[in-house]
Short mmCIF file of C-alpha atoms in Angstrom, two decimals:
data_model
loop_
_atom_site.label_atom_id
_atom_site.label_comp_id
_atom_site.label_asym_id
_atom_site.label_seq_id
_atom_site.Cartn_x
_atom_site.Cartn_y
_atom_site.Cartn_z
CA MET A 289 36.36 -16.21 -13.14
CA GLU A 290 34.56 -12.97 -12.03
CA THR A 291 31.47 -13.02 -9.99
CA VAL A 292 28.47 -11.25 -11.40
CA ILE A 293 26.19 -9.44 -8.83
CA ILE A 294 22.90 -8.54 -10.00
CA ARG A 295 21.28 -5.81 -7.98
CA PRO A 296 17.64 -4.85 -8.08
CA SER A 297 16.67 -1.38 -9.19
CA TRP A 298 15.44 1.06 -6.54
CA ASP A 299 11.90 0.36 -7.70
CA GLU A 300 12.36 -3.40 -7.59
CA TYR A 301 14.11 -3.23 -4.19
CA PHE A 302 11.21 -1.20 -2.56
CA MET A 303 8.53 -3.15 -4.13
CA ASN A 304 10.17 -6.38 -2.82
CA ILE A 305 10.10 -4.78 0.64
CA ALA A 306 6.38 -3.98 0.09
CA GLU A 307 5.78 -7.70 -0.62
CA LEU A 308 7.55 -8.72 2.55
CA VAL A 309 5.52 -6.21 4.62
CA ALA A 310 2.43 -7.76 3.00
CA GLN A 311 3.18 -10.99 4.76
CA ARG A 312 2.24 -9.34 8.10
CA ALA A 313 -1.26 -8.71 6.82
CA THR A 314 -4.21 -10.15 8.82
CA CYS A 315 -6.89 -9.95 6.14
CA LEU A 316 -8.49 -13.09 4.94
CA ARG A 317 -9.17 -11.80 1.45
CA ARG A 318 -5.97 -10.17 0.34
CA HIS A 319 -2.43 -9.37 1.78
CA VAL A 320 -1.34 -5.83 0.82
CA GLY A 321 1.86 -4.20 1.87
CA ALA A 322 2.92 -0.56 1.40
CA VAL A 323 6.22 1.38 1.82
CA LEU A 324 6.40 5.16 1.84
CA VAL A 325 9.82 6.36 0.53
CA ARG A 326 11.59 9.68 0.22
CA ASP A 327 15.08 10.21 -1.14
CA LYS A 328 15.62 6.34 -1.35
CA ARG A 329 14.94 6.04 2.36
CA ILE A 330 12.02 4.26 3.96
CA ILE A 331 9.76 6.55 5.93
CA THR A 332 7.05 4.08 6.99
CA THR A 333 5.46 0.76 6.25
CA GLY A 334 1.94 -0.60 6.36
CA TYR A 335 -0.05 -3.74 5.88
CA ASN A 336 -3.75 -4.38 5.88
CA GLY A 337 -5.40 -5.45 9.06
CA ALA A 338 -7.35 -4.46 12.12
CA PRO A 339 -6.43 -1.50 14.39
CA ALA A 340 -4.02 -2.03 17.25
CA GLY A 341 -5.66 -3.86 20.12
CA ILE A 342 -8.65 -5.10 18.03
CA SER A 343 -9.25 -8.74 17.12
CA HIS A 344 -7.87 -9.62 13.70
CA CYS A 345 -10.01 -11.07 11.03
CA LEU A 346 -7.72 -14.12 11.15
CA ASP A 347 -9.16 -14.60 14.79
CA VAL A 348 -12.85 -13.66 14.35
CA GLY A 349 -13.54 -14.07 10.69
CA CYS A 350 -14.17 -11.65 7.78
CA LEU A 351 -17.10 -9.22 8.25
CA ARG A 352 -17.19 -8.66 4.50
CA GLU A 353 -17.38 -12.36 3.81
CA GLN A 354 -20.18 -12.84 6.42
CA GLN A 355 -22.28 -9.94 4.87
CA GLY A 356 -21.47 -11.03 1.15
CA ILE A 357 -19.80 -7.65 0.31
CA PRO A 358 -17.98 -7.85 -3.09
CA SER A 359 -14.31 -6.89 -3.35
CA GLY A 360 -13.95 -3.12 -4.16
CA GLU A 361 -17.31 -2.07 -2.58
CA ARG A 362 -18.41 -0.66 0.78
CA HIS A 363 -14.75 -0.29 2.12
CA GLU A 364 -16.14 1.14 5.36
CA LEU A 365 -17.64 -2.27 6.31
CA CYS A 366 -14.44 -3.93 7.35
CA ARG A 367 -12.61 -4.39 10.62
CA GLY A 368 -9.28 -3.69 8.80
CA LEU A 369 -7.26 -0.63 7.65
CA HIS A 370 -5.70 -0.67 4.19
CA ALA A 371 -1.89 -1.00 4.06
CA GLU A 372 -1.63 2.61 2.70
CA GLN A 373 -3.66 3.88 5.47
CA ASN A 374 -1.55 2.14 8.06
CA GLY A 375 1.48 3.71 6.39
CA ILE A 376 0.13 7.25 6.52
CA ILE A 377 -1.01 6.79 10.26
CA GLN A 378 2.53 5.43 11.27
CA ALA A 379 3.92 8.63 9.69
CA ALA A 380 1.48 10.72 11.77
CA LEU A 381 1.99 8.86 15.00
CA HIS A 382 5.87 9.34 14.83
CA GLY A 383 5.56 12.98 13.56
CA VAL A 384 7.08 12.34 10.08
CA SER A 385 5.83 14.12 6.94
CA ILE A 386 5.27 12.01 3.94
CA LYS A 387 5.11 14.96 1.55
CA ASP A 388 7.12 14.37 -1.62
CA SER A 389 7.35 10.74 -0.87
CA ILE A 390 6.80 7.69 -3.28
CA LEU A 391 4.36 4.80 -2.40
CA TYR A 392 5.30 1.36 -3.20
CA CYS A 393 2.28 -0.83 -2.78
CA THR A 394 1.45 -4.45 -3.75
CA ASN A 395 -1.98 -3.17 -4.98
CA LEU A 396 -3.17 0.04 -6.54
CA PRO A 397 -4.93 2.17 -3.85
CA CYS A 398 -8.74 2.42 -3.75
CA ALA A 399 -10.44 5.75 -3.98
CA ILE A 400 -10.41 6.28 -0.23
CA CYS A 401 -6.67 5.71 0.10
CA SER A 402 -6.04 7.74 -3.02
CA LYS A 403 -7.71 10.82 -1.60
CA MET A 404 -5.48 10.47 1.48
CA LEU A 405 -2.26 10.01 -0.57
CA ILE A 406 -3.28 13.07 -2.74
CA ASN A 407 -3.83 15.26 0.38
CA ALA A 408 -0.64 14.00 1.93
CA ARG A 409 1.21 15.22 -1.25
CA VAL A 410 2.67 11.84 -2.31
CA THR A 411 4.21 12.31 -5.68
CA ALA A 412 4.14 8.85 -7.17
CA ILE A 413 2.62 5.38 -6.81
CA TYR A 414 4.28 2.19 -7.97
CA TYR A 415 2.14 -0.80 -7.56
CA ARG A 416 2.10 -4.72 -8.52
CA GLU A 417 -1.50 -5.62 -9.07
CA GLY A 418 -4.38 -3.46 -10.45
CA TYR A 419 -7.50 -2.58 -8.56
CA ALA A 420 -10.67 -1.98 -10.41
CA ASP A 421 -11.49 1.53 -9.19
CA SER A 422 -11.90 4.13 -11.99
CA LEU A 423 -12.57 6.92 -9.39
CA ALA A 424 -9.23 6.34 -7.75
CA ALA A 425 -7.46 6.23 -11.19
CA GLY A 426 -9.30 9.47 -12.25
CA MET A 427 -8.41 11.43 -9.24
CA LEU A 428 -4.79 10.34 -9.16
CA GLU A 429 -4.50 11.48 -12.75
CA GLU A 430 -6.09 14.81 -12.06
CA ALA A 431 -3.91 15.26 -9.05
CA GLY A 432 -0.78 14.79 -11.21
CA ILE A 433 0.37 11.70 -9.32
CA LYS A 434 2.55 9.40 -11.28
CA VAL A 435 1.11 5.85 -11.31
CA VAL A 436 3.36 3.06 -12.58
CA GLN A 437 2.60 -0.73 -12.45
CA LEU A 438 5.80 -2.83 -12.05
CA PRO A 439 5.97 -6.24 -13.48
CA ARG A 440 6.73 -9.36 -11.43
#
C-alpha cells in the first residue's frame, strides 16, 4: 500500500507559520502573526505586542480596554505594535529589504500598516480574517497590491 503525503500549498504553508507566530502575541484583545516572504523564503516575522523592554499588556492590562476604545479606532492609543509593523521593523533592524515581498498575515492590515506596506513595496497580502477598514482596502487597491483572503 502506497503512503499518500498531502503537502500544503506555499500559501497554506506560510499562513500556517503566520498562525504559529501569532501565538507569541501579548495583546489581550487579538493575536496576530505576520510573515514576510520573498522567493518562497521567509525574510522576517512579527507578532503584535509592546516594544522590546516595555511591559506587555499581559502584565499591565490593556490601555484600549481601560479607556473604552473600540476595535479598529485610535490605533495610536495602544502600548503594542501591530504584527506587520514588527515584521517591517525586524527587516530594517537587520538590514534586509522587504521590497517585492509577500505578506502572510492572520488579519488584514489596518490603514497605518497598509501605508507602511505600500511604501515598503510589498507586492501582495494574503490574510485569514478580515478587518473593517475601508481606507486600508482602498489604498491597497489603488497601490495595485494583490489582496487575497485564504480560507481556513
